[in-house]
Amino acid sequence: MVAVVSSDRSLAVRHWVFLGTLVALDFAFGLLFKTVTEATGISKIIRIEMVIPIALMLLARLTVDRFGAVTAYELAWATLAIFAMPKAVLPGPLKLIPALFQGLGYDLVLSLTARWPRTRLLAGAIFGHLLSSLVVMLSRVLLMGMPWSNLLKFVLGWQLLTSLIVSVLAAILALLVWRRIGNLPLTRMLRVGP
């Protein structure tokens, strides 16, 4: 079977379906695994459940390698979270704010580092997730009126450190998976990018 790689560089329905499918998989995995990590208390120390979702998002961007793909992914995820997790870290539509910034951060770094495949995953994951953590914390302080106390500063520092570890693990996982699936016929058929 010969894989057809489209010479048209715009996104087709199949790309949006692919991104939507990964968002749904990411969301379902997150709901299931988050329940387990919260029950055991692990998520209070490190958000290890984020490794798979970040890896899925990076794989989505490697396949649909266009600026805005991660932003669309993040906004779709946040829209689902508005209804499924209304009282999580940020309530309701406020979830869209960090999703937008995280998506733009990932997209920017992944676009700027396109020539260095290994570096781009690590840089994108680290920068995107750190930016999202900062935006979430600032949103909680500025929009929700949480005090900027020493405890909050400590929690922010701890979250930044643990999110850095989680992001690096996710980037490594995405790179390992991409090595296996990057040249599959289905992946070549879906691929849009340089």
CSV table of C-alpha atoms in Angstrom, one decimal:
chain,number,residue,atom,x,y,z
A,1,MET,CA,0.0,0.0,0.0
A,2,VAL,CA,1.4,3.4,-0.9
A,3,ALA,CA,0.8,6.2,1.5
A,4,VAL,CA,-0.4,9.4,0.0
A,5,VAL,CA,1.1,12.6,1.4
A,6,SER,CA,-0.9,15.6,0.5
A,7,SER,CA,0.9,18.4,-1.3
A,8,ASP,CA,-1.8,20.7,0.1
A,9,ARG,CA,-0.4,22.2,3.3
A,10,SER,CA,-3.8,23.1,4.8
A,11,LEU,CA,-5.5,21.0,7.4
A,12,ALA,CA,-8.2,18.6,6.1
A,13,VAL,CA,-11.1,17.0,8.0
A,14,ARG,CA,-8.9,14.0,8.7
A,15,HIS,CA,-6.4,16.2,10.6
A,16,TRP,CA,-9.2,17.7,12.7
A,17,VAL,CA,-10.6,14.3,13.4
A,18,PHE,CA,-7.2,13.0,14.4
A,19,LEU,CA,-6.6,16.0,16.8
A,20,GLY,CA,-10.1,15.5,18.2
A,21,THR,CA,-9.5,11.8,18.8
A,22,LEU,CA,-6.3,12.5,20.6
A,23,VAL,CA,-8.0,15.2,22.8
A,24,ALA,CA,-10.7,12.7,23.7
A,25,LEU,CA,-8.1,10.0,24.5
A,26,ASP,CA,-6.1,12.5,26.5
A,27,PHE,CA,-9.3,13.6,28.4
A,28,ALA,CA,-10.5,10.1,29.1
A,29,PHE,CA,-7.1,9.0,30.3
A,30,GLY,CA,-6.8,12.1,32.5
A,31,LEU,CA,-10.2,11.5,34.2
A,32,LEU,CA,-9.3,7.9,34.9
A,33,PHE,CA,-5.7,8.3,36.0
A,34,LYS,CA,-6.4,11.5,38.0
A,35,THR,CA,-8.9,9.6,40.1
A,36,VAL,CA,-6.3,7.0,41.0
A,37,THR,CA,-3.5,9.5,41.7
A,38,GLU,CA,-5.8,11.7,43.9
A,39,ALA,CA,-7.0,8.7,45.8
A,40,THR,CA,-3.4,7.7,46.6
A,41,GLY,CA,-2.2,11.2,47.3
A,42,ILE,CA,0.5,11.1,44.6
A,43,SER,CA,-0.9,14.1,42.8
A,44,LYS,CA,-0.3,16.3,45.8
A,45,ILE,CA,3.4,15.7,45.4
A,46,ILE,CA,3.8,15.3,41.6
A,47,ARG,CA,1.3,15.4,38.8
A,48,ILE,CA,2.6,12.2,37.2
A,49,GLU,CA,-0.7,11.7,35.4
A,50,MET,CA,0.3,14.5,33.1
A,51,VAL,CA,3.0,12.5,31.3
A,52,ILE,CA,0.7,10.7,28.9
A,53,PRO,CA,-1.4,13.8,28.0
A,54,ILE,CA,1.6,15.9,27.3
A,55,ALA,CA,3.2,13.1,25.2
A,56,LEU,CA,-0.1,12.8,23.3
A,57,MET,CA,-0.1,16.5,22.6
A,58,LEU,CA,3.5,16.4,21.4
A,59,LEU,CA,2.7,13.5,19.1
A,60,ALA,CA,-0.3,15.4,17.8
A,61,ARG,CA,1.9,18.3,16.9
A,62,LEU,CA,4.6,16.2,15.3
A,63,THR,CA,2.0,14.6,13.1
A,64,VAL,CA,0.0,17.8,12.4
A,65,ASP,CA,3.1,20.1,12.4
A,66,ARG,CA,1.4,23.5,12.0
A,67,PHE,CA,1.4,26.5,14.3
A,68,GLY,CA,-1.9,26.5,16.1
A,69,ALA,CA,-2.4,22.7,16.3
A,70,VAL,CA,-1.5,22.6,19.9
A,71,THR,CA,-3.5,25.7,20.7
A,72,ALA,CA,-6.6,24.1,19.1
A,73,TYR,CA,-5.8,20.9,21.0
A,74,GLU,CA,-5.5,22.8,24.3
A,75,LEU,CA,-8.6,24.9,23.8
A,76,ALA,CA,-10.6,21.7,22.9
A,77,TRP,CA,-9.4,20.0,26.0
A,78,ALA,CA,-10.2,23.0,28.2
A,79,THR,CA,-13.7,23.3,26.7
A,80,LEU,CA,-14.3,19.7,27.7
A,81,ALA,CA,-12.9,20.4,31.2
A,82,ILE,CA,-15.3,23.3,31.7
A,83,PHE,CA,-18.2,20.8,31.7
A,84,ALA,CA,-16.6,17.7,33.1
A,85,MET,CA,-14.4,19.4,35.8
A,86,PRO,CA,-16.2,22.7,36.7
A,87,LYS,CA,-14.5,23.2,40.0
A,88,ALA,CA,-10.9,22.0,39.2
A,89,VAL,CA,-7.9,24.3,39.6
A,90,LEU,CA,-9.7,27.1,37.8
A,91,PRO,CA,-13.4,27.2,37.7
A,92,GLY,CA,-15.5,27.2,34.5
A,93,PRO,CA,-14.4,29.3,31.5
A,94,LEU,CA,-11.3,30.5,33.3
A,95,LYS,CA,-9.7,27.2,32.2
A,96,LEU,CA,-9.5,28.6,28.7
A,97,ILE,CA,-6.9,31.2,29.8
A,98,PRO,CA,-4.0,28.9,30.7
A,99,ALA,CA,-5.0,26.6,27.8
A,100,LEU,CA,-4.6,29.4,25.3
A,101,PHE,CA,-1.2,30.5,26.8
A,102,GLN,CA,0.0,26.9,27.1
A,103,GLY,CA,-1.0,26.1,23.5
A,104,LEU,CA,0.6,29.3,22.1
A,105,GLY,CA,3.8,28.6,24.2
A,106,TYR,CA,4.1,25.1,22.8
A,107,ASP,CA,3.3,26.2,19.3
A,108,LEU,CA,5.8,29.0,19.4
A,109,VAL,CA,8.7,26.9,20.7
A,110,LEU,CA,7.9,23.9,18.5
A,111,SER,CA,7.8,26.1,15.4
A,112,LEU,CA,11.0,28.0,16.3
A,113,THR,CA,12.9,24.8,16.9
A,114,ALA,CA,11.6,22.8,14.0
A,115,ARG,CA,15.1,22.1,12.7
A,116,TRP,CA,16.2,20.2,15.9
A,117,PRO,CA,13.7,17.4,16.4
A,118,ARG,CA,14.9,16.2,19.8
A,119,THR,CA,15.5,19.6,21.2
A,120,ARG,CA,12.1,20.9,20.1
A,121,LEU,CA,10.2,18.3,22.1
A,122,LEU,CA,12.1,19.0,25.3
A,123,ALA,CA,12.1,22.8,24.8
A,124,GLY,CA,8.4,22.8,23.8
A,125,ALA,CA,7.3,20.6,26.7
A,126,ILE,CA,9.3,22.5,29.3
A,127,PHE,CA,8.4,26.0,28.1
A,128,GLY,CA,4.8,25.3,27.4
A,129,HIS,CA,4.1,23.6,30.7
A,130,LEU,CA,6.0,26.2,32.8
A,131,LEU,CA,4.1,29.0,31.1
A,132,SER,CA,0.8,27.2,31.8
A,133,SER,CA,1.8,26.7,35.5
A,134,LEU,CA,2.6,30.4,35.8
A,135,VAL,CA,-0.6,31.5,34.1
A,136,VAL,CA,-2.7,29.2,36.3
A,137,MET,CA,-1.1,30.6,39.5
A,138,LEU,CA,-1.4,34.2,38.3
A,139,SER,CA,-5.0,33.6,37.4
A,140,ARG,CA,-5.7,32.2,40.8
A,141,VAL,CA,-4.1,35.2,42.5
A,142,LEU,CA,-5.4,38.0,40.2
A,143,LEU,CA,-8.8,36.7,39.0
A,144,MET,CA,-9.8,34.6,42.0
A,145,GLY,CA,-8.3,36.8,44.7
A,146,MET,CA,-6.1,34.2,46.3
A,147,PRO,CA,-3.4,35.9,48.5
A,148,TRP,CA,0.2,35.9,47.3
A,149,SER,CA,1.5,34.4,50.5
A,150,ASN,CA,4.7,32.5,51.3
A,151,LEU,CA,2.7,29.3,51.1
A,152,LEU,CA,1.5,30.2,47.6
A,153,LYS,CA,5.1,31.1,46.6
A,154,PHE,CA,6.3,27.7,47.9
A,155,VAL,CA,3.5,25.8,46.1
A,156,LEU,CA,4.2,27.7,42.9
A,157,GLY,CA,7.9,26.8,43.1
A,158,TRP,CA,7.1,23.2,43.9
A,159,GLN,CA,4.6,23.0,41.0
A,160,LEU,CA,7.2,24.5,38.6
A,161,LEU,CA,9.8,22.0,39.7
A,162,THR,CA,7.6,19.0,39.4
A,163,SER,CA,6.0,20.1,36.2
A,164,LEU,CA,9.5,20.4,34.8
A,165,ILE,CA,10.2,16.8,35.7
A,166,VAL,CA,6.9,15.6,34.3
A,167,SER,CA,7.4,17.6,31.1
A,168,VAL,CA,10.8,16.2,30.5
A,169,LEU,CA,9.5,12.6,31.0
A,170,ALA,CA,6.6,13.3,28.6
A,171,ALA,CA,9.0,14.7,25.9
A,172,ILE,CA,11.2,11.6,26.2
A,173,LEU,CA,8.2,9.3,26.0
A,174,ALA,CA,6.9,11.2,22.9
A,175,LEU,CA,10.3,10.9,21.2
A,176,LEU,CA,10.5,7.2,21.9
A,177,VAL,CA,6.9,6.7,20.5
A,178,TRP,CA,7.6,8.9,17.5
A,179,ARG,CA,10.6,6.8,16.6
A,180,ARG,CA,8.3,3.8,16.3
A,181,ILE,CA,5.3,5.5,14.6
A,182,GLY,CA,6.8,8.3,12.6
A,183,ASN,CA,7.2,6.4,9.4
A,184,LEU,CA,4.1,4.2,9.6
A,185,PRO,CA,1.8,4.6,6.5
A,186,LEU,CA,-1.1,6.0,8.7
A,187,THR,CA,1.2,8.6,10.2
A,188,ARG,CA,2.6,9.6,6.8
A,189,MET,CA,-1.0,10.0,5.5
A,190,LEU,CA,-1.9,12.3,8.4
A,191,ARG,CA,1.4,14.2,8.5
A,192,VAL,CA,1.3,17.9,7.6
A,193,GLY,CA,4.4,19.8,8.0
A,194,PRO,CA,7.9,20.5,6.8
